[in-house]
mmCIF file with all atom_site columns, C-alpha atoms in Angstrom:
data_model
loop_
_atom_site.group_PDB
_atom_site.id
_atom_site.type_symbol
_atom_site.label_atom_id
_atom_site.label_alt_id
_atom_site.label_comp_id
_atom_site.label_asym_id
_atom_site.label_entity_id
_atom_site.label_seq_id
_atom_site.pdbx_PDB_ins_code
_atom_site.Cartn_x
_atom_site.Cartn_y
_atom_site.Cartn_z
_atom_site.occupancy
_atom_site.B_iso_or_equiv
_atom_site.pdbx_formal_charge
_atom_site.auth_seq_id
_atom_site.auth_comp_id
_atom_site.auth_asym_id
_atom_site.auth_atom_id
_atom_site.pdbx_PDB_model_num
ATOM 1   C CA . MET U 1 1   ? 20.351 -44.583 9.916  1.00 52.00 ? 877  MET U CA 1
ATOM 2   C CA . ASN U 1 2   ? 22.227 -41.416 9.544  1.00 49.00 ? 878  ASN U CA 1
ATOM 3   C CA . ASP U 1 3   ? 19.309 -39.625 11.320 1.00 46.00 ? 879  ASP U CA 1
ATOM 4   C CA . LYS U 1 4   ? 20.416 -37.297 14.142 1.00 48.00 ? 880  LYS U CA 1
ATOM 5   C CA . ASN U 1 5   ? 18.714 -36.805 17.552 1.00 49.00 ? 881  ASN U CA 1
ATOM 6   C CA . GLU U 1 6   ? 16.305 -34.280 16.115 1.00 55.00 ? 882  GLU U CA 1
ATOM 7   C CA . LYS U 1 7   ? 13.740 -37.314 15.560 1.00 83.00 ? 883  LYS U CA 1
ATOM 8   C CA . THR U 1 8   ? 11.810 -38.951 18.225 1.00 90.00 ? 884  THR U CA 1
ATOM 9   C CA . MET U 1 9   ? 12.283 -42.568 19.002 1.00 92.00 ? 885  MET U CA 1
ATOM 10  C CA . GLY U 1 10  ? 9.101  -43.584 17.353 1.00 93.00 ? 886  GLY U CA 1
ATOM 11  C CA . GLN U 1 11  ? 10.444 -41.726 14.356 1.00 93.00 ? 887  GLN U CA 1
ATOM 12  C CA . ARG U 1 12  ? 13.423 -43.618 14.296 1.00 93.00 ? 888  ARG U CA 1
ATOM 13  C CA . ILE U 1 13  ? 11.735 -46.763 14.675 1.00 94.00 ? 889  ILE U CA 1
ATOM 14  C CA . ARG U 1 14  ? 9.554  -45.979 11.618 1.00 95.00 ? 890  ARG U CA 1
ATOM 15  C CA . SER U 1 15  ? 11.898 -44.590 9.398  1.00 93.00 ? 891  SER U CA 1
ATOM 16  C CA . ARG U 1 16  ? 14.478 -47.431 10.136 1.00 93.00 ? 892  ARG U CA 1
ATOM 17  C CA . ARG U 1 17  ? 11.709 -49.963 9.495  1.00 94.00 ? 893  ARG U CA 1
ATOM 18  C CA . LYS U 1 18  ? 10.983 -48.141 6.191  1.00 94.00 ? 894  LYS U CA 1
ATOM 19  C CA . GLU U 1 19  ? 14.541 -47.949 5.120  1.00 92.00 ? 895  GLU U CA 1
ATOM 20  C CA . LEU U 1 20  ? 14.857 -51.990 5.404  1.00 92.00 ? 896  LEU U CA 1
ATOM 21  C CA . ASN U 1 21  ? 11.545 -52.205 3.615  1.00 93.00 ? 897  ASN U CA 1
ATOM 22  C CA . ARG U 1 22  ? 9.993  -54.137 6.456  1.00 95.00 ? 898  ARG U CA 1
ATOM 23  C CA . THR U 1 23  ? 6.194  -53.706 7.485  1.00 96.00 ? 899  THR U CA 1
ATOM 24  C CA . MET U 1 24  ? 5.205  -53.342 11.080 1.00 96.00 ? 900  MET U CA 1
ATOM 25  C CA . MET U 1 25  ? 3.574  -56.853 10.707 1.00 96.00 ? 901  MET U CA 1
ATOM 26  C CA . ASP U 1 26  ? 7.275  -58.259 10.084 1.00 95.00 ? 902  ASP U CA 1
ATOM 27  C CA . ILE U 1 27  ? 8.816  -56.567 13.197 1.00 96.00 ? 903  ILE U CA 1
ATOM 28  C CA . ALA U 1 28  ? 5.791  -57.747 15.070 1.00 96.00 ? 904  ALA U CA 1
ATOM 29  C CA . LYS U 1 29  ? 6.153  -61.256 14.039 1.00 96.00 ? 905  LYS U CA 1
ATOM 30  C CA . GLU U 1 30  ? 9.871  -61.259 14.650 1.00 94.00 ? 906  GLU U CA 1
ATOM 31  C CA . MET U 1 31  ? 9.579  -59.900 18.209 1.00 95.00 ? 907  MET U CA 1
ATOM 32  C CA . ASN U 1 32  ? 6.272  -61.959 18.949 1.00 95.00 ? 908  ASN U CA 1
ATOM 33  C CA . VAL U 1 33  ? 4.598  -58.849 19.830 1.00 95.00 ? 909  VAL U CA 1
ATOM 34  C CA . SER U 1 34  ? 1.119  -57.216 18.256 1.00 96.00 ? 910  SER U CA 1
ATOM 35  C CA . THR U 1 35  ? 1.234  -55.116 15.297 1.00 96.00 ? 911  THR U CA 1
ATOM 36  C CA . ALA U 1 36  ? -0.642 -52.348 17.502 1.00 96.00 ? 912  ALA U CA 1
ATOM 37  C CA . ALA U 1 37  ? 2.533  -52.558 19.895 1.00 95.00 ? 913  ALA U CA 1
ATOM 38  C CA . VAL U 1 38  ? 4.882  -51.568 17.097 1.00 96.00 ? 914  VAL U CA 1
ATOM 39  C CA . SER U 1 39  ? 2.302  -48.921 15.860 1.00 96.00 ? 915  SER U CA 1
ATOM 40  C CA . LEU U 1 40  ? 2.148  -47.383 19.269 1.00 96.00 ? 916  LEU U CA 1
ATOM 41  C CA . TRP U 1 41  ? 6.086  -47.137 19.624 1.00 95.00 ? 917  TRP U CA 1
ATOM 42  C CA . GLU U 1 42  ? 6.352  -45.597 16.263 1.00 95.00 ? 918  GLU U CA 1
ATOM 43  C CA . ARG U 1 43  ? 3.871  -42.850 17.027 1.00 94.00 ? 919  ARG U CA 1
ATOM 44  C CA . ASP U 1 44  ? 5.655  -42.487 20.719 1.00 92.00 ? 920  ASP U CA 1
ATOM 45  C CA . GLU U 1 45  ? 2.317  -43.532 22.443 1.00 93.00 ? 921  GLU U CA 1
ATOM 46  C CA . SER U 1 46  ? 3.876  -46.244 24.290 1.00 90.00 ? 922  SER U CA 1
ATOM 47  C CA . SER U 1 47  ? 7.190  -47.095 26.123 1.00 86.00 ? 923  SER U CA 1
ATOM 48  C CA . ILE U 1 48  ? 9.446  -50.131 25.287 1.00 88.00 ? 924  ILE U CA 1
ATOM 49  C CA . SER U 1 49  ? 10.729 -52.247 27.787 1.00 81.00 ? 925  SER U CA 1
ATOM 50  C CA . GLY U 1 50  ? 14.623 -53.236 28.128 1.00 78.00 ? 926  GLY U CA 1
ATOM 51  C CA . GLN U 1 51  ? 14.159 -56.905 27.088 1.00 81.00 ? 927  GLN U CA 1
ATOM 52  C CA . ARG U 1 52  ? 11.879 -55.539 23.969 1.00 89.00 ? 928  ARG U CA 1
ATOM 53  C CA . LEU U 1 53  ? 14.318 -52.551 23.259 1.00 89.00 ? 929  LEU U CA 1
ATOM 54  C CA . ASN U 1 54  ? 16.833 -55.394 22.359 1.00 86.00 ? 930  ASN U CA 1
ATOM 55  C CA . GLN U 1 55  ? 14.628 -57.323 20.239 1.00 91.00 ? 931  GLN U CA 1
ATOM 56  C CA . LEU U 1 56  ? 13.541 -54.209 18.334 1.00 94.00 ? 932  LEU U CA 1
ATOM 57  C CA . CYS U 1 57  ? 17.157 -53.390 17.703 1.00 89.00 ? 933  CYS U CA 1
ATOM 58  C CA . LYS U 1 58  ? 17.834 -56.820 16.504 1.00 88.00 ? 934  LYS U CA 1
ATOM 59  C CA . ALA U 1 59  ? 14.877 -56.583 14.150 1.00 92.00 ? 935  ALA U CA 1
ATOM 60  C CA . LEU U 1 60  ? 15.772 -53.136 13.154 1.00 92.00 ? 936  LEU U CA 1
ATOM 61  C CA . ASP U 1 61  ? 19.578 -53.821 12.856 1.00 87.00 ? 937  ASP U CA 1
ATOM 62  C CA . CYS U 1 62  ? 20.541 -51.080 15.016 1.00 86.00 ? 938  CYS U CA 1
ATOM 63  C CA . SER U 1 63  ? 22.364 -50.197 18.226 1.00 82.00 ? 939  SER U CA 1
ATOM 64  C CA . PRO U 1 64  ? 19.995 -49.241 21.322 1.00 83.00 ? 940  PRO U CA 1
ATOM 65  C CA . MET U 1 65  ? 21.845 -45.951 21.501 1.00 81.00 ? 941  MET U CA 1
ATOM 66  C CA . TRP U 1 66  ? 20.780 -44.959 18.086 1.00 83.00 ? 942  TRP U CA 1
ATOM 67  C CA . LEU U 1 67  ? 17.321 -45.895 18.710 1.00 86.00 ? 943  LEU U CA 1
ATOM 68  C CA . LEU U 1 68  ? 17.163 -44.059 22.135 1.00 83.00 ? 944  LEU U CA 1
ATOM 69  C CA . ASP U 1 69  ? 18.542 -40.982 20.990 1.00 80.00 ? 945  ASP U CA 1
ATOM 70  C CA . GLY U 1 70  ? 19.869 -41.186 17.349 1.00 81.00 ? 946  GLY U CA 1
ATOM 71  C CA . ILE U 1 71  ? 23.602 -41.266 17.921 1.00 74.00 ? 947  ILE U CA 1
ATOM 72  C CA . GLU U 1 72  ? 25.957 -43.754 16.761 1.00 63.00 ? 948  GLU U CA 1
ATOM 73  C CA . TYR U 1 73  ? 25.677 -43.688 13.109 1.00 48.00 ? 949  TYR U CA 1
ATOM 74  C CA . LEU U 1 74  ? 28.705 -45.805 12.712 1.00 42.00 ? 950  LEU U CA 1
ATOM 75  C CA . ALA U 1 75  ? 27.325 -48.544 15.360 1.00 43.00 ? 951  ALA U CA 1
ATOM 76  C CA . ALA U 1 76  ? 28.367 -52.010 14.764 1.00 47.00 ? 952  ALA U CA 1
ATOM 77  C CA . SER U 1 77  ? 25.474 -53.872 13.118 1.00 49.00 ? 953  SER U CA 1
ATOM 78  C CA . THR U 1 78  ? 24.138 -57.331 14.136 1.00 45.00 ? 954  THR U CA 1
ATOM 79  C CA . LYS U 1 79  ? 23.636 -58.262 10.814 1.00 46.00 ? 955  LYS U CA 1
ATOM 80  C CA . ARG U 1 80  ? 26.712 -57.004 8.860  1.00 49.00 ? 956  ARG U CA 1
ATOM 81  C CA . VAL U 1 81  ? 30.212 -58.397 9.887  1.00 41.00 ? 957  VAL U CA 1
ATOM 82  C CA . GLU U 1 82  ? 32.209 -55.580 8.136  1.00 49.00 ? 958  GLU U CA 1
ATOM 83  C CA . ASN U 1 83  ? 31.510 -51.795 8.078  1.00 54.00 ? 959  ASN U CA 1
ATOM 84  C CA . LYS U 1 84  ? 33.574 -49.892 5.893  1.00 55.00 ? 960  LYS U CA 1
ATOM 85  C CA . TYR U 1 85  ? 33.845 -46.651 8.051  1.00 58.00 ? 961  TYR U CA 1
ATOM 86  C CA . THR U 1 86  ? 35.251 -48.994 10.891 1.00 70.00 ? 962  THR U CA 1
ATOM 87  C CA . LYS U 1 87  ? 37.262 -50.395 8.824  1.00 72.00 ? 963  LYS U CA 1
ATOM 88  C CA . TYR U 1 88  ? 38.930 -47.249 7.758  1.00 75.00 ? 964  TYR U CA 1
ATOM 89  C CA . GLU U 1 89  ? 39.110 -45.954 11.197 1.00 78.00 ? 965  GLU U CA 1
ATOM 90  C CA . MET U 1 90  ? 40.535 -49.122 12.502 1.00 80.00 ? 966  MET U CA 1
ATOM 91  C CA . GLU U 1 91  ? 43.553 -48.660 9.579  1.00 83.00 ? 967  GLU U CA 1
ATOM 92  C CA . LYS U 1 92  ? 44.003 -45.079 10.543 1.00 86.00 ? 968  LYS U CA 1
ATOM 93  C CA . LEU U 1 93  ? 44.083 -46.094 14.083 1.00 86.00 ? 969  LEU U CA 1
ATOM 94  C CA . ASP U 1 94  ? 46.512 -48.933 13.467 1.00 87.00 ? 970  ASP U CA 1
ATOM 95  C CA . ASN U 1 95  ? 48.716 -46.582 11.707 1.00 90.00 ? 971  ASN U CA 1
ATOM 96  C CA . ILE U 1 96  ? 48.617 -44.104 14.313 1.00 91.00 ? 972  ILE U CA 1
ATOM 97  C CA . PHE U 1 97  ? 49.124 -46.656 17.218 1.00 88.00 ? 973  PHE U CA 1
ATOM 98  C CA . ASN U 1 98  ? 52.271 -48.110 15.649 1.00 90.00 ? 974  ASN U CA 1
ATOM 99  C CA . ILE U 1 99  ? 53.925 -44.596 15.174 1.00 94.00 ? 975  ILE U CA 1
ATOM 100 C CA . LEU U 1 100 ? 53.527 -43.769 18.640 1.00 92.00 ? 976  LEU U CA 1
ATOM 101 C CA . PRO U 1 101 ? 55.779 -44.690 21.426 1.00 94.00 ? 977  PRO U CA 1
ATOM 102 C CA . ARG U 1 102 ? 55.039 -47.057 24.052 1.00 93.00 ? 978  ARG U CA 1
ATOM 103 C CA . GLU U 1 103 ? 54.125 -44.583 27.008 1.00 94.00 ? 979  GLU U CA 1
ATOM 104 C CA . HIS U 1 104 ? 51.764 -42.509 24.318 1.00 93.00 ? 980  HIS U CA 1
ATOM 105 C CA . ARG U 1 105 ? 50.268 -45.750 23.098 1.00 91.00 ? 981  ARG U CA 1
ATOM 106 C CA . LEU U 1 106 ? 49.499 -46.630 26.809 1.00 92.00 ? 982  LEU U CA 1
ATOM 107 C CA . LYS U 1 107 ? 47.710 -43.363 27.337 1.00 93.00 ? 983  LYS U CA 1
ATOM 108 C CA . VAL U 1 108 ? 45.645 -43.978 24.161 1.00 90.00 ? 984  VAL U CA 1
ATOM 109 C CA . VAL U 1 109 ? 44.649 -47.313 25.376 1.00 88.00 ? 985  VAL U CA 1
ATOM 110 C CA . GLU U 1 110 ? 43.693 -45.555 28.919 1.00 91.00 ? 986  GLU U CA 1
ATOM 111 C CA . TYR U 1 111 ? 41.729 -42.764 26.869 1.00 91.00 ? 987  TYR U CA 1
ATOM 112 C CA . ALA U 1 112 ? 40.002 -45.278 25.001 1.00 85.00 ? 988  ALA U CA 1
ATOM 113 C CA . GLN U 1 113 ? 38.689 -47.623 28.083 1.00 85.00 ? 989  GLN U CA 1
ATOM 114 C CA . ASN U 1 114 ? 37.689 -44.199 29.656 1.00 86.00 ? 990  ASN U CA 1
ATOM 115 C CA . LEU U 1 115 ? 35.521 -43.633 26.732 1.00 85.00 ? 991  LEU U CA 1
ATOM 116 C CA . LEU U 1 116 ? 34.024 -47.193 26.598 1.00 80.00 ? 992  LEU U CA 1
ATOM 117 C CA . ASP U 1 117 ? 33.331 -47.007 30.284 1.00 82.00 ? 993  ASP U CA 1
ATOM 118 C CA . ASP U 1 118 ? 31.634 -43.784 29.848 1.00 82.00 ? 994  ASP U CA 1
ATOM 119 C CA . TYR U 1 119 ? 29.512 -44.899 26.950 1.00 79.00 ? 995  TYR U CA 1
ATOM 120 C CA . TYR U 1 120 ? 28.265 -48.125 28.547 1.00 78.00 ? 996  TYR U CA 1
ATOM 121 C CA . ALA U 1 121 ? 27.673 -46.092 31.931 1.00 79.00 ? 997  ALA U CA 1
ATOM 122 C CA . ASP U 1 122 ? 25.591 -43.658 29.634 1.00 78.00 ? 998  ASP U CA 1
ATOM 123 C CA . MET U 1 123 ? 23.820 -46.664 27.905 1.00 78.00 ? 999  MET U CA 1
ATOM 124 C CA . SER U 1 124 ? 23.106 -48.523 31.115 1.00 77.00 ? 1000 SER U CA 1
ATOM 125 C CA . ALA U 1 125 ? 21.238 -45.108 32.428 1.00 78.00 ? 1001 ALA U CA 1
ATOM 126 C CA . LYS U 1 126 ? 19.061 -44.754 29.418 1.00 78.00 ? 1002 LYS U CA 1
ATOM 127 C CA . ILE U 1 127 ? 17.959 -48.567 29.207 1.00 77.00 ? 1003 ILE U CA 1
ATOM 128 C CA . ASN U 1 128 ? 17.301 -48.402 33.322 1.00 75.00 ? 1004 ASN U CA 1
ATOM 129 C CA . MET U 1 129 ? 15.246 -45.183 32.471 1.00 77.00 ? 1005 MET U CA 1
ATOM 130 C CA . ILE U 1 130 ? 13.430 -46.998 29.661 1.00 76.00 ? 1006 ILE U CA 1
ATOM 131 C CA . LYS U 1 131 ? 12.667 -50.216 31.905 1.00 71.00 ? 1007 LYS U CA 1
ATOM 132 C CA . SER U 1 132 ? 11.430 -47.909 34.677 1.00 74.00 ? 1008 SER U CA 1
ATOM 133 C CA . MET U 1 133 ? 8.599  -46.256 32.296 1.00 68.00 ? 1009 MET U CA 1
ATOM 134 C CA . LYS U 1 134 ? 5.196  -47.212 32.500 1.00 63.00 ? 1010 LYS U CA 1
ATOM 135 C CA . MET U 1 135 ? 2.997  -47.981 29.387 1.00 57.00 ? 1011 MET U CA 1
ATOM 136 C CA . LYS U 1 136 ? 0.931  -45.094 28.701 1.00 55.00 ? 1012 LYS U CA 1
ATOM 137 C CA . GLU U 1 137 ? -2.946 -46.091 28.992 1.00 52.00 ? 1013 GLU U CA 1
#
């Protein structure tokens, strides 16, 4: 999942599926859709609805943001409880946080909250965009 956003969503779907050694049929069965639907998504010939996007992310063990635009290499996995990068980053943040005086810690918390708010606003906008897309005929 280390692909940057130079690939299309369909290319990311295909590469992630292959990375997991899964077939289009595996994904289709898990999502209760046709193999043809998965094929259309992989070829960027059909849009995916918000509900299906969430199902696909679960099937591919990836985040919606990564699937939509290729960001979030360190996204939380739905199947893995621990991520070595996240663990390292949390330990580093914990050490920094413990060194800072209270007034600076409050600024860090406020900054993190602002980042989180921006992240979810952007993600919601992208998901709404996908929901509003119509299937290609």
